[in-house]
C-alpha cells in the first residue's frame, strides 16, 4: 500500500482500490491526501472496479481536527471556514462522482464530517461497537460534508432532524435497523467484511453498477415519467454491451458470466 507514514494509504489489488485513513481527525493534511487518493481512483480508470474506504486503528473518523480549527479561528471565521468550500466540498463531490461502487467499513467512532464521508459510500459495513453522531450542533455549527442531504435521504427528514438537532449518539444496531448500514459484524472485522464485499463487486458488471448509481442519484424528486425514461435509456445502453450479451449466453448453460465492464 502506498502511503504517507500516518496519512492516507492507497492500494489497488484485483480491481479493488483500498483507501485507508491512518489518523482519525481530519486535519488539513489528511483532507488533502484523502482527496488525492479519491482522484487517483478516477485516474486509474478501468483498473479500479470497486473502492473500499476504511481506517487503520480504533476509529473510522472523528471529523474535523478541533485543535487545528481552534487555531484557525484565531485568524478569523472567514479563513477558518474556507476549508468547507475549498476542501470538504471537493472531497464529497469527488466521492459522489466515482462510477465504481464504494464500500465503507466503520470501526469505532464515525462522527461529524466522518459520518458525512461514510454516507458518500454505496454500501456500509459497521462493527458492533461502532458509534455514530452528527456532532455539529454540539459545537454550535449546522452541517457540512453533505451530511444534511445524505442523512435525510438515508433516514428520512424526521429522524435526520432529530439526530442533527439533538446530536444523540447511536450505535451499529440502530444504524442497521434504520437502513443506514448494510451489515453489522463483530468488532475488528469491518475491514475484512468490507473487502469481501468490494471484491465481490469487483468481479461484477461495472457498467451496470455505474448505471444503477446514476439512477439512484437522480431518483429523489424525479417524476415517475422521468424515472421510467432514465431506466429505459439505461437498459438500452447496457443492452448493447458485451457484458450483457455474455451473461445472457451463459444463462442457459448455468455458467458464471465474466464481466469486462464493456
Short mmCIF file of N, CA and C in Angstrom, two decimals, residues 134 137 148 151-152 155-167:
data_model
loop_
_atom_site.label_atom_id
_atom_site.label_comp_id
_atom_site.label_asym_id
_atom_site.label_seq_id
_atom_site.Cartn_x
_atom_site.Cartn_y
_atom_site.Cartn_z
N UNK A 134 -24.00 13.07 14.68
CA UNK A 134 -23.83 14.20 13.76
C UNK A 134 -22.85 15.22 14.34
N UNK A 137 -24.12 20.42 16.01
CA UNK A 137 -24.79 21.40 16.87
C UNK A 137 -24.16 21.45 18.26
N UNK A 148 -26.33 16.90 5.76
CA UNK A 148 -27.76 17.19 5.88
C UNK A 148 -28.56 16.49 4.79
N UNK A 151 -28.11 12.43 5.17
CA UNK A 151 -28.82 11.87 6.31
C UNK A 151 -30.33 11.86 6.06
N UNK A 152 -30.84 12.93 5.46
CA UNK A 152 -32.26 12.97 5.14
C UNK A 152 -32.64 11.90 4.13
N UNK A 155 -32.30 8.34 6.10
CA UNK A 155 -33.15 8.06 7.25
C UNK A 155 -34.52 8.72 7.19
N UNK A 156 -34.73 9.61 6.26
CA UNK A 156 -35.97 10.38 6.23
C UNK A 156 -35.80 11.68 6.98
N UNK A 157 -36.57 12.73 6.62
CA UNK A 157 -36.36 14.06 7.21
C UNK A 157 -36.62 14.13 8.70
N UNK A 158 -37.58 13.36 9.22
CA UNK A 158 -37.90 13.45 10.64
C UNK A 158 -36.76 12.93 11.52
N UNK A 159 -36.29 11.71 11.24
CA UNK A 159 -35.21 11.15 12.05
C UNK A 159 -33.92 11.95 11.85
N UNK A 160 -33.68 12.40 10.61
CA UNK A 160 -32.49 13.21 10.35
C UNK A 160 -32.52 14.49 11.17
N UNK A 161 -33.68 15.13 11.24
CA UNK A 161 -33.80 16.37 12.02
C UNK A 161 -33.52 16.12 13.49
N UNK A 162 -34.07 15.04 14.03
CA UNK A 162 -33.85 14.74 15.45
C UNK A 162 -32.38 14.48 15.73
N UNK A 163 -31.73 13.71 14.88
CA UNK A 163 -30.32 13.39 15.10
C UNK A 163 -29.44 14.62 14.96
N UNK A 164 -29.77 15.50 14.02
CA UNK A 164 -28.95 16.68 13.83
C UNK A 164 -29.19 17.73 14.90
N UNK A 165 -30.45 17.89 15.33
CA UNK A 165 -30.75 18.91 16.34
C UNK A 165 -30.31 18.46 17.73
N UNK A 166 -30.61 17.22 18.10
CA UNK A 166 -30.29 16.73 19.43
C UNK A 166 -28.86 16.23 19.55
N UNK A 167 -28.30 15.80 18.43
CA UNK A 167 -26.93 15.31 18.45
C UNK A 167 -26.73 14.00 19.16
#
